CSV table of C-alpha atoms in Angstrom, one decimal:
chain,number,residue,atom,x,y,z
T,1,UNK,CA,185.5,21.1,142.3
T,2,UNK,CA,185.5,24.0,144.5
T,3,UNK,CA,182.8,24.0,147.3
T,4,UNK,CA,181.7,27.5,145.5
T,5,UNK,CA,181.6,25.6,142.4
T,6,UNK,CA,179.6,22.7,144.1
T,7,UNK,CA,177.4,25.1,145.8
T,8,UNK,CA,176.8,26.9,142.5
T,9,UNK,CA,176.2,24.1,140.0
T,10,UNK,CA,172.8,23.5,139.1
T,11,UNK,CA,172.6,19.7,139.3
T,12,UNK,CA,173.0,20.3,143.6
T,13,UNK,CA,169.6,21.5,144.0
T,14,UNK,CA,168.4,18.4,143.2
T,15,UNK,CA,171.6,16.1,144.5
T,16,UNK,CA,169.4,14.4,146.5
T,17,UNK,CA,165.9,13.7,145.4
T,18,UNK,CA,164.0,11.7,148.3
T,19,UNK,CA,161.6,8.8,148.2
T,20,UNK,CA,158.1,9.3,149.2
T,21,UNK,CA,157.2,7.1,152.1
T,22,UNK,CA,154.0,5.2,152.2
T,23,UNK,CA,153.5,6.1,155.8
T,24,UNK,CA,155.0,8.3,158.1
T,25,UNK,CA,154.7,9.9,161.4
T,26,UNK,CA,155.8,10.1,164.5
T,27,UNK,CA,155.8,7.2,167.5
T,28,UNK,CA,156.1,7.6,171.2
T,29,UNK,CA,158.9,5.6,172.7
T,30,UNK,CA,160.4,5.0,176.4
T,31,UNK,CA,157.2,6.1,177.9
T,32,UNK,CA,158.3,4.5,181.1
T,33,UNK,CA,162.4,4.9,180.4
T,34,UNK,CA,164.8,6.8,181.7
T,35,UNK,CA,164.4,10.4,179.4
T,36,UNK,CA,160.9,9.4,178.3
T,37,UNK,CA,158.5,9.6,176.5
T,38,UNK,CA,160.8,10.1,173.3
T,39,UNK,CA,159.1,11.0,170.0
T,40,UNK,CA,160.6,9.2,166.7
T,41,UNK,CA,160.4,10.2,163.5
T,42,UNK,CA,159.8,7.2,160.9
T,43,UNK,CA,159.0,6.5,157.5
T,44,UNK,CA,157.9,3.5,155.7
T,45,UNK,CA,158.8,2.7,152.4
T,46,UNK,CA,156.6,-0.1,150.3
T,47,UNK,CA,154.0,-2.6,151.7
T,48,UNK,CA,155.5,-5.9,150.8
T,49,UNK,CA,155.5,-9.0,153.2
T,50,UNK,CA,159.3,-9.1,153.4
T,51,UNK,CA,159.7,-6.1,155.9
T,52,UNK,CA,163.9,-4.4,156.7
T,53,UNK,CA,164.1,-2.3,159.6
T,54,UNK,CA,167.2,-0.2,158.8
T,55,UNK,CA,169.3,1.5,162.1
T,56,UNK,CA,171.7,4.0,161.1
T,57,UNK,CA,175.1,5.2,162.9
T,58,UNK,CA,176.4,8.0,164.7
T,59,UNK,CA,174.4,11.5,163.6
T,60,UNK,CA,173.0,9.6,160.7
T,61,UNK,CA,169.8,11.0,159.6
T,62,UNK,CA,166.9,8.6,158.1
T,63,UNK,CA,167.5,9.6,154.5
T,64,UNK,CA,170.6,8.3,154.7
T,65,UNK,CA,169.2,5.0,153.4
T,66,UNK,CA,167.9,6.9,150.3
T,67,UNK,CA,169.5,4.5,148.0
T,68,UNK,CA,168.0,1.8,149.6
T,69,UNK,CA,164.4,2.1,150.3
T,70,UNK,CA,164.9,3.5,146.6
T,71,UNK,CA,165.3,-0.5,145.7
T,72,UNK,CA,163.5,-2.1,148.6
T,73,UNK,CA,160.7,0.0,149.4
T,74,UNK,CA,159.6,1.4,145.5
T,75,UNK,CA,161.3,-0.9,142.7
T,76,UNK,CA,160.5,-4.8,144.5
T,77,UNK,CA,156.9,-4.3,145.1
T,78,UNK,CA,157.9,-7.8,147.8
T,79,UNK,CA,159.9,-5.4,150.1
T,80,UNK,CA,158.8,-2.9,152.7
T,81,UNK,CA,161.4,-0.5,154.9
T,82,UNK,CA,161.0,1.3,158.0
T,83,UNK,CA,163.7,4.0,158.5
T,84,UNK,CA,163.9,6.3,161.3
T,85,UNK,CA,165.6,9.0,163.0
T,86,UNK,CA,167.8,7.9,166.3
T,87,UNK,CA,167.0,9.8,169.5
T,88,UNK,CA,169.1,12.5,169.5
T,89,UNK,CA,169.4,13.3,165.3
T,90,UNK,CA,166.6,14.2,162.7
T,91,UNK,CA,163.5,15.1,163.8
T,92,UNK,CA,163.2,12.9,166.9
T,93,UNK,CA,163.9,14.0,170.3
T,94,UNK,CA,167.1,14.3,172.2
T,95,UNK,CA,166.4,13.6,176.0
T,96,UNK,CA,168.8,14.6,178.5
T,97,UNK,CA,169.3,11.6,179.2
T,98,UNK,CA,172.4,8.6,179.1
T,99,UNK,CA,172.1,7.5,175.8
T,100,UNK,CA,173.2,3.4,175.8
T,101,UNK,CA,172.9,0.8,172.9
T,102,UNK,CA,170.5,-1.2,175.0
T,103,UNK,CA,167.6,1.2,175.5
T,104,UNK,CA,168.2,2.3,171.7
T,105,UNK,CA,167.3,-0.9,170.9
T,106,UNK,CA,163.9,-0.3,172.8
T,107,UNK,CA,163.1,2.2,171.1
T,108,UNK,CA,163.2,0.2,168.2
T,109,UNK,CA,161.3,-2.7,169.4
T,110,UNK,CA,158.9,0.2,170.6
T,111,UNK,CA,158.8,1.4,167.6
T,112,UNK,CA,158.3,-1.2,165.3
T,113,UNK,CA,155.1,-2.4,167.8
T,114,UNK,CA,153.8,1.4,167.3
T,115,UNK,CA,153.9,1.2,163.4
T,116,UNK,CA,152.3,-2.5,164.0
T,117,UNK,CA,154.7,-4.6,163.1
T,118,UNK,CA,154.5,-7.2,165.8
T,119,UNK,CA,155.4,-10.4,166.7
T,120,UNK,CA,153.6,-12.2,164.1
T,121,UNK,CA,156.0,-11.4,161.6
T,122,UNK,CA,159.5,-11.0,161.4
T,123,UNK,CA,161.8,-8.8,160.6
T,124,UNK,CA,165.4,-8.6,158.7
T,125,UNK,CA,167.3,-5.6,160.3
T,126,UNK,CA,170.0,-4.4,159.4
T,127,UNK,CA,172.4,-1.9,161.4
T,128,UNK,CA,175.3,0.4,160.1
T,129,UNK,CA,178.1,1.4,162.9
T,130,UNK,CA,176.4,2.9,166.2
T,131,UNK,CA,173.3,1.1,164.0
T,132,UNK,CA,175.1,-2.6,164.1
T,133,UNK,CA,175.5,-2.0,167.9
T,134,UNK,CA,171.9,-1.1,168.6
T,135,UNK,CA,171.0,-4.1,166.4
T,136,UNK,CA,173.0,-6.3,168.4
T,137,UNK,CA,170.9,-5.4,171.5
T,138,UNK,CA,167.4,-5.6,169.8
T,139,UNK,CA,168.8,-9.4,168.7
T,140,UNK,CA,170.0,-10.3,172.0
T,141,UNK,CA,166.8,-8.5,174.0
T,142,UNK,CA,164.4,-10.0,171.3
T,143,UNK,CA,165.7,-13.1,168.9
T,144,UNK,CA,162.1,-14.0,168.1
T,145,UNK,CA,161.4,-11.0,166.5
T,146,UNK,CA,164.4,-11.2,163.7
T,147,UNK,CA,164.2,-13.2,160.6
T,148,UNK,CA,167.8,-12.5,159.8
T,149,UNK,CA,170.6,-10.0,161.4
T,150,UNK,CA,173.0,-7.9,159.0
T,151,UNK,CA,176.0,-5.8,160.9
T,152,UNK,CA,177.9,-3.6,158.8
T,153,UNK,CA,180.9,-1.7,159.5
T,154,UNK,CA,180.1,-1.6,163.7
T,155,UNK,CA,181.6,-3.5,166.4
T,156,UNK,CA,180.8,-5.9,169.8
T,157,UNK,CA,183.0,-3.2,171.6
T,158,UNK,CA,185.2,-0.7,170.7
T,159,UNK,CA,188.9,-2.1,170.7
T,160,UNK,CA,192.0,0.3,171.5
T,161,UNK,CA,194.1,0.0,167.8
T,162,UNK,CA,194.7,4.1,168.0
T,163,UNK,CA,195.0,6.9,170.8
T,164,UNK,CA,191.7,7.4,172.4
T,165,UNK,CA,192.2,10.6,171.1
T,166,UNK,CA,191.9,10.0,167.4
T,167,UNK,CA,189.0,7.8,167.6
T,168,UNK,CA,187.3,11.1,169.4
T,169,UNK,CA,188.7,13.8,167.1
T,170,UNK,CA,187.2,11.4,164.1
T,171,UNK,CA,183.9,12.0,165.3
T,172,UNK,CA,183.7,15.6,166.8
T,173,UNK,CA,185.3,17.0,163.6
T,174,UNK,CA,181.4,16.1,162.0
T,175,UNK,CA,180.2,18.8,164.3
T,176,UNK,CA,182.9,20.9,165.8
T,177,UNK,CA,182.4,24.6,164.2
T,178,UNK,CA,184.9,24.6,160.8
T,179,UNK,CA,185.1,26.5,157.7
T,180,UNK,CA,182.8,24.4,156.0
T,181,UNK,CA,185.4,22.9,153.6
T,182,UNK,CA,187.5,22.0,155.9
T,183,UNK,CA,185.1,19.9,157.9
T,184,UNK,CA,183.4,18.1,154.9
T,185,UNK,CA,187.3,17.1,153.7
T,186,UNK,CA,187.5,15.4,156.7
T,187,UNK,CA,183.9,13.7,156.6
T,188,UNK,CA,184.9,12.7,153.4
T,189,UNK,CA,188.1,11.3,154.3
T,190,UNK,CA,186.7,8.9,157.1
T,191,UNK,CA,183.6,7.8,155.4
T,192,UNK,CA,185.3,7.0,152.4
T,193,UNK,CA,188.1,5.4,150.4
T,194,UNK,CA,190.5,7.4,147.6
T,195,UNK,CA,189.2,5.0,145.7
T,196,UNK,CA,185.5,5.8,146.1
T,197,UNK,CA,185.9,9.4,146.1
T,198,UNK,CA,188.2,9.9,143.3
T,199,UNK,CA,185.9,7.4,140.9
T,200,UNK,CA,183.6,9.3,138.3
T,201,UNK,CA,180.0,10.1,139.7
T,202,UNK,CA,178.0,7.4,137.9
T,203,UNK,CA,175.3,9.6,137.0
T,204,UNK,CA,178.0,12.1,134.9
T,205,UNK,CA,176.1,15.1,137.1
T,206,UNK,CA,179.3,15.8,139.2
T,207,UNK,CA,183.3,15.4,138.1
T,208,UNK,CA,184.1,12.6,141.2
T,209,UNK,CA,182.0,10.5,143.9
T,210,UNK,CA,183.7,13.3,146.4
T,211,UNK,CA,182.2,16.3,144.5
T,212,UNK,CA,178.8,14.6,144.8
T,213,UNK,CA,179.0,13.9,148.3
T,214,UNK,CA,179.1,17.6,148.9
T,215,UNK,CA,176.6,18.3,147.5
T,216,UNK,CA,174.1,16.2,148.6
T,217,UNK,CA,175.7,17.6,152.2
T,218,UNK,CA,174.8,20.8,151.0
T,219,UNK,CA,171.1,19.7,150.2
T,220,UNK,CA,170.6,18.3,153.4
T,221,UNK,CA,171.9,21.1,155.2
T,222,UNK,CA,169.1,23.1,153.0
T,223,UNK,CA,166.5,20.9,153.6
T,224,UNK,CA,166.7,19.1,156.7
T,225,UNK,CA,167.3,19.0,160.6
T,226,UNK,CA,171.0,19.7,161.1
T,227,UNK,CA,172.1,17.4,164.0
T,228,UNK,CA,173.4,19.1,167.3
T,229,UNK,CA,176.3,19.0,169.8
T,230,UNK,CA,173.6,17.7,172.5
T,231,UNK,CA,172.8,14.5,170.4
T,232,UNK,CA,176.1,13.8,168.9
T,233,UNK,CA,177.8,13.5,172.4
T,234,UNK,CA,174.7,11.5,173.6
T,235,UNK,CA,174.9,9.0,170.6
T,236,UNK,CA,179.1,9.1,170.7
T,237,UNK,CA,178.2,8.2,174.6
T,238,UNK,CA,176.2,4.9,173.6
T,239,UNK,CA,178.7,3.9,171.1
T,240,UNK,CA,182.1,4.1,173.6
T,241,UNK,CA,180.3,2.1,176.1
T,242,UNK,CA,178.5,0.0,173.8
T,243,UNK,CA,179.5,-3.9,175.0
T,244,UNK,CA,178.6,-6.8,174.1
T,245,UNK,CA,180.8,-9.6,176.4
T,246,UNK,CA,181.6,-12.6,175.0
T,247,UNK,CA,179.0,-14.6,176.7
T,248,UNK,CA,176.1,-12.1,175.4
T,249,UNK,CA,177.8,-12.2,171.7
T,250,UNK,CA,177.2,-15.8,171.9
T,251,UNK,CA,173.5,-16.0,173.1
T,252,UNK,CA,172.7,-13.9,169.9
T,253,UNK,CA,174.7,-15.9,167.6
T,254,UNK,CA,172.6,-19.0,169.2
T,255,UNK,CA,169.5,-17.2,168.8
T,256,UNK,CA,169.4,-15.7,165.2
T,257,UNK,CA,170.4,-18.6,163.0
T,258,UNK,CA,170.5,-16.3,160.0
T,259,UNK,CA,173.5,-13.6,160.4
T,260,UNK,CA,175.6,-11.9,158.0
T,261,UNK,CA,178.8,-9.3,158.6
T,262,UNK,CA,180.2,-7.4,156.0
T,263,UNK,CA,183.2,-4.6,156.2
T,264,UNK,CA,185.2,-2.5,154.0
T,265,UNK,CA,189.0,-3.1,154.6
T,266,UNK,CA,189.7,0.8,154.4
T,267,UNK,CA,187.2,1.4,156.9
T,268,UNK,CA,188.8,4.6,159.2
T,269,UNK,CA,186.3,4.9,161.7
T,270,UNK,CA,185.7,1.1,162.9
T,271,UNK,CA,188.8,-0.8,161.9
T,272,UNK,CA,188.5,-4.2,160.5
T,273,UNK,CA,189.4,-6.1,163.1
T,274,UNK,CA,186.6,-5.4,164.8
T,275,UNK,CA,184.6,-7.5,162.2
T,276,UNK,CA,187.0,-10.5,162.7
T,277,UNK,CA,186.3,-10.0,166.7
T,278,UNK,CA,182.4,-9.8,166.1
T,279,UNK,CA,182.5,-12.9,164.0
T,280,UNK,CA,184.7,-15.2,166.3
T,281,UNK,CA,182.1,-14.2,168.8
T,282,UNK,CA,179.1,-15.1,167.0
T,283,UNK,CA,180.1,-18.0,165.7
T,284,UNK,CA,181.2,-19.2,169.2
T,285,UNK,CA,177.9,-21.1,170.0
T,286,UNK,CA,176.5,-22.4,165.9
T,287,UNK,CA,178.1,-25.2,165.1
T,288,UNK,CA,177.3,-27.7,168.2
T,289,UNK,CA,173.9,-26.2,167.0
T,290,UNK,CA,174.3,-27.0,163.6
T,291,UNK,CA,174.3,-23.8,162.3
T,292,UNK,CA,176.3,-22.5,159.2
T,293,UNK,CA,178.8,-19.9,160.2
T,294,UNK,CA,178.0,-16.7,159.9
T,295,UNK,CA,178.5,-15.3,156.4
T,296,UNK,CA,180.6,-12.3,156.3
T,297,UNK,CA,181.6,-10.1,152.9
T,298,UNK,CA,184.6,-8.0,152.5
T,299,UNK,CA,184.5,-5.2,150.6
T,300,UNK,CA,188.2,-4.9,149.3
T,301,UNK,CA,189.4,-1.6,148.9
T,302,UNK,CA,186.1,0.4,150.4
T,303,UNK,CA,185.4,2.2,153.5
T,304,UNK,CA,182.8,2.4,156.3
T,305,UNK,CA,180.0,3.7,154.3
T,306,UNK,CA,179.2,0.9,152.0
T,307,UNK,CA,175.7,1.9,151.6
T,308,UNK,CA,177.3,4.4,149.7
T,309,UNK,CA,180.0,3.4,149.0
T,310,UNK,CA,179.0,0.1,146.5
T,311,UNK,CA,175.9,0.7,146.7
T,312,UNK,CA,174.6,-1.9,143.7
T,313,UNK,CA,176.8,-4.2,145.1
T,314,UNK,CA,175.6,-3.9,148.8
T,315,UNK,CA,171.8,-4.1,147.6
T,316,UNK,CA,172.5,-6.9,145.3
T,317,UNK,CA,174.2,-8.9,148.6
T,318,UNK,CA,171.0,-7.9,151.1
T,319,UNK,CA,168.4,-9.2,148.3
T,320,UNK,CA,170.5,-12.0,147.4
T,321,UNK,CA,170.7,-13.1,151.3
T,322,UNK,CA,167.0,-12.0,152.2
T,323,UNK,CA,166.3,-14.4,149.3
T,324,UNK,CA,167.9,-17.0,150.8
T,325,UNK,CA,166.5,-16.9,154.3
T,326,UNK,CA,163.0,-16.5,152.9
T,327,UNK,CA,163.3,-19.3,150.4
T,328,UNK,CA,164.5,-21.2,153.7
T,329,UNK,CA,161.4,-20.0,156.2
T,330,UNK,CA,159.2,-21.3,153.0
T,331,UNK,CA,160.9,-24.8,152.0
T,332,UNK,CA,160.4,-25.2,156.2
T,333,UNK,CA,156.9,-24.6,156.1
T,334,UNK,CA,155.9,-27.1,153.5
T,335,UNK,CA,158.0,-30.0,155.6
């Protein structure tokens, strides 16, 4: 389809149809940090005991993980998800201030505390790209507070397998001022597979995955915060300095016994490899400790957006290894 054909068809008014939180708000953050105090914008999704904090990537707004506070905040009444907005996207503020992984990660700690969920219970967290590497500083700054640690499509540091240049032009062409169809063809193209976007639309509203995609761009351009040139550099900042040396990699993979890795191997935005790198690391300190390795899924054929992307089969592998750890935490307590 067209983008006038997507923009016209009735079914993109309603392309994306968001979950209403249990709670939200706002929480104050980095009240005594560098570009404090930052205001973020959260929701929470369900009231379970099992609580997911979700951290999404680069210029990734909150309702981004629609599809999965869908499942773990509303349909399993055990769940309950905090999402947020990043500084610098959404409705939370963007500081002018250097944006690094490390303070992200406080304001997630910070945040969490604000919205009372403390020390006395754990948390599974999960982070997507910029999200993975702000997930790997909230494990490394606070272990005790994670009851398992899922990376997806991110990296320990960002390794040179293209010109410096492409890995830039990848991400300013989200923002840089296009015709719009020019710049949601290449959004599309790096966020995705052929094989994803070319695949029916499971719910038979739109031709392809692709058409659908648009328009549920279209609707959030309609209906929500667009991000900004100030917060995408900000955020792009954090992620091309984000590094996390070997000897840090390895204190986290000592720390959070409970770690899983997962990838698509078409992933254009953070190549593969970097998953192999992140792993290797991880894994460097576990098995003196006893430890199992840490379990890593590759999603053949897919890109960086699994969320998205196989999104039945992404849920399905969160619950399944949730279940596990918690099964785990409980067979312990009884001994």
């Amino acid at each position: 389809m067209t983008l006038d054909e997507i923009r016209a068809h009735p079914g993109t008014v309603r392309a994306v149809i968001p979950e209403n939180p249990t709670a939200a708000g706002k929480a104050t953050v980095a009240r005594n940090r560098t570009g404090g105090p930052i205001n973020l914008a959260y929701e929470i999704h369900g009231s379970g005991p099992i609580r997911v904090v979700w951290i999404m990537g680069l210029n990734g707004p909150k309702i981004a993980w629609n599809r999965q506070v869908r499942r773990f905040g509303h349909e399993k009444e055990e769940f309950s998800s905090l999402i947020f907005d990043n500084r610098g996207v959404g409705d939370s503020d963007t500081p002018w201030a250097r944006f690094t992984t490390s303070e992200m990660a406080k304001d997630v700690l910070e945040l969490m505390d604000a919205v009372g969920w403390t020390s006395d219970t754990k948390v599974h967290v999960v982070g997507v790209s910029l999200g993975g590497m702000i997930a790997q500083e909230l494990a490394y700054h606070a272990p005790n507070r994670l009851q398992s640690l899922t990376l997806q499509s991110t990296a320990s540091i960002l390794q040179i397998t293209l010109p410096w240049y492409h890995h830039f032009l990848n991400r300013l062409i989200m923002i840089v001022p296009k015709p719009l169809h020019i710049r949601l063809e290449r959004v599309k193209s790096n966020l995705f597979s052929p094989q994803y976007l070319n695949s029916r639309d499971p719910s038979g509203i739109f031709p392809t995955n692709g058409d659908r995609f648009v328009a549920e761009e279209l609707w959030r351009m309609a209906n929500i915060k667009q991000p900004g040139f100030k917060g995408f550099i900000l955020q792009a900042w954090a992620a091309s300095w984000h590094n996390m040396q070997p000897e840090r990699l390895r204190k986290v993979g000592g720390a959070v016994e409970d770690i899983l890795v997962c990838v698509g191997d078409r992933d254009k935005m953070i190549e593969p490899i970097h998953a192999k790198i992140l792993v290797e690391g991880l894994d460097r300190h576990r098995e003196g400790m006893g430890w199992e390795k840490v379990k890593t899924r590759v999603f053949e054929g897919f890109g960086h957006a699994l969320q998205i992307e196989v999104v039945e089969e992404y849920n399905d592998m969160l619950e399944g290894f949730w279940k596990g750890v918690e099964g785990k935490k409980q067979s312990m307590a009884r001994l």
